[in-house]
PDB file of C-alpha atoms in Angstrom:
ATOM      1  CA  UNK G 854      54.959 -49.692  39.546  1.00 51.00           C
ATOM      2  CA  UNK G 855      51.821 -48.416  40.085  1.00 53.00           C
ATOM      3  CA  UNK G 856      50.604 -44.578  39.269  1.00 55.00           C
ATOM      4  CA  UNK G 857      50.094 -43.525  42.960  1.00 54.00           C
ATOM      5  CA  UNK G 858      53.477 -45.164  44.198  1.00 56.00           C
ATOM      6  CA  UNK G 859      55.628 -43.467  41.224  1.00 56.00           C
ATOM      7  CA  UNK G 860      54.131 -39.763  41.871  1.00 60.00           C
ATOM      8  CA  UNK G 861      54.917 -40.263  45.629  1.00 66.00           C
ATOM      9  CA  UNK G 862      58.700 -41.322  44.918  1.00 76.00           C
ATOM     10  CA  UNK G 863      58.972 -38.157  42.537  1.00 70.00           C
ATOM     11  CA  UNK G 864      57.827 -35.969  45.147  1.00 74.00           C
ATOM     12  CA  UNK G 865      59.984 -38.016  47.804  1.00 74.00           C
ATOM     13  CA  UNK G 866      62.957 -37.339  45.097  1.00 72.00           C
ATOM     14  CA  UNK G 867      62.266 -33.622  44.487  1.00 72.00           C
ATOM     15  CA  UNK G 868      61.589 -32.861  48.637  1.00 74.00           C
ATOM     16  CA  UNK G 869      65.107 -34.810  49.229  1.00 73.00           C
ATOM     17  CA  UNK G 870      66.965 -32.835  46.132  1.00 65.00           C
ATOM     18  CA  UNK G 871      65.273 -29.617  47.405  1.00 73.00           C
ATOM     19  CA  UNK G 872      66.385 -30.577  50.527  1.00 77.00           C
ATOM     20  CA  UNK G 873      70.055 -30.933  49.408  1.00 70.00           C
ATOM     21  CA  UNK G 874      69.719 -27.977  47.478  1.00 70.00           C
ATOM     22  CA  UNK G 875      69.280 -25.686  50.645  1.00 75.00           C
ATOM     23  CA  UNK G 876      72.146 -27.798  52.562  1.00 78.00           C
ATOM     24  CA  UNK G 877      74.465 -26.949  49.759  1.00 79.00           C
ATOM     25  CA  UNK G 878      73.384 -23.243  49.715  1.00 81.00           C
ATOM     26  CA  UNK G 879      74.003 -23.026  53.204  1.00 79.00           C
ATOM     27  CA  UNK G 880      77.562 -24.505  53.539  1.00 79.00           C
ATOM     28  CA  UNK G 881      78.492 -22.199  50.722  1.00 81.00           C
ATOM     29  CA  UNK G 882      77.503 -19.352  52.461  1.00 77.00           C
ATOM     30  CA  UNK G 883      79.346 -20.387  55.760  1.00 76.00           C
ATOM     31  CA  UNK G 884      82.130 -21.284  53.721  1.00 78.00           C
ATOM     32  CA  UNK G 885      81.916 -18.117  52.286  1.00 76.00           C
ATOM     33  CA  UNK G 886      81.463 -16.266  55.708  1.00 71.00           C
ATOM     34  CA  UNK G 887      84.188 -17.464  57.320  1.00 72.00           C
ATOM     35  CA  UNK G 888      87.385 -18.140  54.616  1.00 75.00           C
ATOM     36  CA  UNK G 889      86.532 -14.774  52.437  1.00 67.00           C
ATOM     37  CA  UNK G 890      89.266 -12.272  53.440  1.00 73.00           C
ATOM     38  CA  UNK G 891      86.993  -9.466  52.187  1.00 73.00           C
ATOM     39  CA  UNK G 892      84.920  -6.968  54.468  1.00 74.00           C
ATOM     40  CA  UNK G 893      81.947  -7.043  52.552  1.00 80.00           C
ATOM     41  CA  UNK G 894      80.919 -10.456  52.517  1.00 76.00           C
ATOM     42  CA  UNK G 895      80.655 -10.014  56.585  1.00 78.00           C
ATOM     43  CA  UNK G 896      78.564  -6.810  55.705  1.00 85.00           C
ATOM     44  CA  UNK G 897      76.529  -8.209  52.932  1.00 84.00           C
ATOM     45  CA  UNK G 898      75.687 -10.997  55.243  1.00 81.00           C
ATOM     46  CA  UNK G 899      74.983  -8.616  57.954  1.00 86.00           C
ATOM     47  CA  UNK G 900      73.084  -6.313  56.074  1.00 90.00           C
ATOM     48  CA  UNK G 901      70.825  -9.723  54.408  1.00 89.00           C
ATOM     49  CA  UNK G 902      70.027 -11.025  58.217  1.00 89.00           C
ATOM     50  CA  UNK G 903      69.120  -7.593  59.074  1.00 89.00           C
ATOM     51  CA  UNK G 904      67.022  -7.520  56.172  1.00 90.00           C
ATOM     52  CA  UNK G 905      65.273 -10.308  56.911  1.00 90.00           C
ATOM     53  CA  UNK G 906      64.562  -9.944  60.166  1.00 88.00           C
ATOM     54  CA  UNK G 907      63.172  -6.585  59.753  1.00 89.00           C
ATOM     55  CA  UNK G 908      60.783  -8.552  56.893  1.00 91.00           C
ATOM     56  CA  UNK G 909      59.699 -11.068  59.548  1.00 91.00           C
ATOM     57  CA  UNK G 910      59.488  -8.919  62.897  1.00 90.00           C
ATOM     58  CA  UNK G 911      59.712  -5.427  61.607  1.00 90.00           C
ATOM     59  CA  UNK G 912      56.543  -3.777  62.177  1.00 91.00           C
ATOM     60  CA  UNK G 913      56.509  -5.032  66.025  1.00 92.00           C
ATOM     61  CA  UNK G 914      59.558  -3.628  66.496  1.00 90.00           C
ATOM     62  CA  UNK G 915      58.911  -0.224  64.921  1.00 91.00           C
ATOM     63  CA  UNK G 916      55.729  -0.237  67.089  1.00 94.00           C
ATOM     64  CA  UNK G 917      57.163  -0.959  70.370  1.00 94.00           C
ATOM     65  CA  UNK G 918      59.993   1.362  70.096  1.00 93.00           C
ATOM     66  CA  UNK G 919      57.094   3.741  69.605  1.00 93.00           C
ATOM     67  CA  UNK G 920      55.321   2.568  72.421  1.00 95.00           C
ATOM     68  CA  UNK G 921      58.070   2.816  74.300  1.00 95.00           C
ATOM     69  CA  UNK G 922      59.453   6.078  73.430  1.00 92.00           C
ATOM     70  CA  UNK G 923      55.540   7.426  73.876  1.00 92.00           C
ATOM     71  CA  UNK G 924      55.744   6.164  77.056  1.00 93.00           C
ATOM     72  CA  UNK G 925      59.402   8.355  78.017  1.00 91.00           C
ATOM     73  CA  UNK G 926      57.448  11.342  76.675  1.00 91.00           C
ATOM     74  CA  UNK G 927      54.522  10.902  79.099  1.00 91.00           C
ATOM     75  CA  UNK G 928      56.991  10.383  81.969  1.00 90.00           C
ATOM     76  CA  UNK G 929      59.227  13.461  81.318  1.00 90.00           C
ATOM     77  CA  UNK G 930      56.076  15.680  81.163  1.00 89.00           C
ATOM     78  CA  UNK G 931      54.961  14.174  84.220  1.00 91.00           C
ATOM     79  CA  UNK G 932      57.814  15.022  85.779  1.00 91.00           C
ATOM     80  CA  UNK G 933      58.633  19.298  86.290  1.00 89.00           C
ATOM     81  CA  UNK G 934      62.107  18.866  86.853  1.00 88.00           C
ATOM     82  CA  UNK G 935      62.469  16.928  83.455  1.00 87.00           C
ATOM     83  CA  UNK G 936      59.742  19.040  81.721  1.00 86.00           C
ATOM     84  CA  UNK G 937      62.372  22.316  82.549  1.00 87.00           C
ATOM     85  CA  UNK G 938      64.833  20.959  80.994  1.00 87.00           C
ATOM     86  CA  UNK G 939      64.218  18.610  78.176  1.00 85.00           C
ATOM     87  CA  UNK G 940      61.373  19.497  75.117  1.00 82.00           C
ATOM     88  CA  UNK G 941      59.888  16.216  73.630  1.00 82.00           C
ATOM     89  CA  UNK G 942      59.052  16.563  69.993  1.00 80.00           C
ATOM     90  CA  UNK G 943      55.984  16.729  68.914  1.00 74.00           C
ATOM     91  CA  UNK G 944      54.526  16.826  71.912  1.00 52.00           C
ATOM     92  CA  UNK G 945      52.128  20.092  73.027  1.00 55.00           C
ATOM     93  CA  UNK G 946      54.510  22.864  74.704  1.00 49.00           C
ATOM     94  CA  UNK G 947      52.887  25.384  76.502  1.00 48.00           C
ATOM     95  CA  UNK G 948      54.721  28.548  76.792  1.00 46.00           C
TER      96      UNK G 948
END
């Protein structure tokens, strides 16, 4: 067999164990999921996806909240009736 052929079936081999690898990982942890009669597991897992997503989208999301919330601020203070009755933090108050 020549050089070329053999290197390509090892990395064929290691992509398809690699592969297997991650399908094996991922039954466990739905096997896991949904026979475990323990709480935590369901939190654990919760608390890993939530984890992860904040990793992957997190700063967006902080920022548009902010966005968004800056955007309430500027609407009650447009607004007198609001402005009378509700004080936006750190926002300028004059009194």
């Amino acid at each position: 067999m020549p050089r070329a052929a053999a290197t390509s079936s090892m990395a064929s081999t290691r992509r398809r164990l690699s592969t297997a690898v991650r399908n094996a990982e991922s039954f466990h942890e739905a096997y896991m999921t949904h026979t475990s009669t323990s709480p935590n597991y369901q939190i654990l897992a919760s608390l890993d996806a939530g984890r992860r997503q904040v990793e992957l989208e997190g700063f967006e999301l902080v920022q548009r909240q902010m966005d968004l919330a800056g955007g309430i601020a500027a609407a009650v203070q447009r607004q007198p009736l609001l402005r009378n009755h509700f004080r936006i933090l750190g926002a300028a108050t004059a009194t």
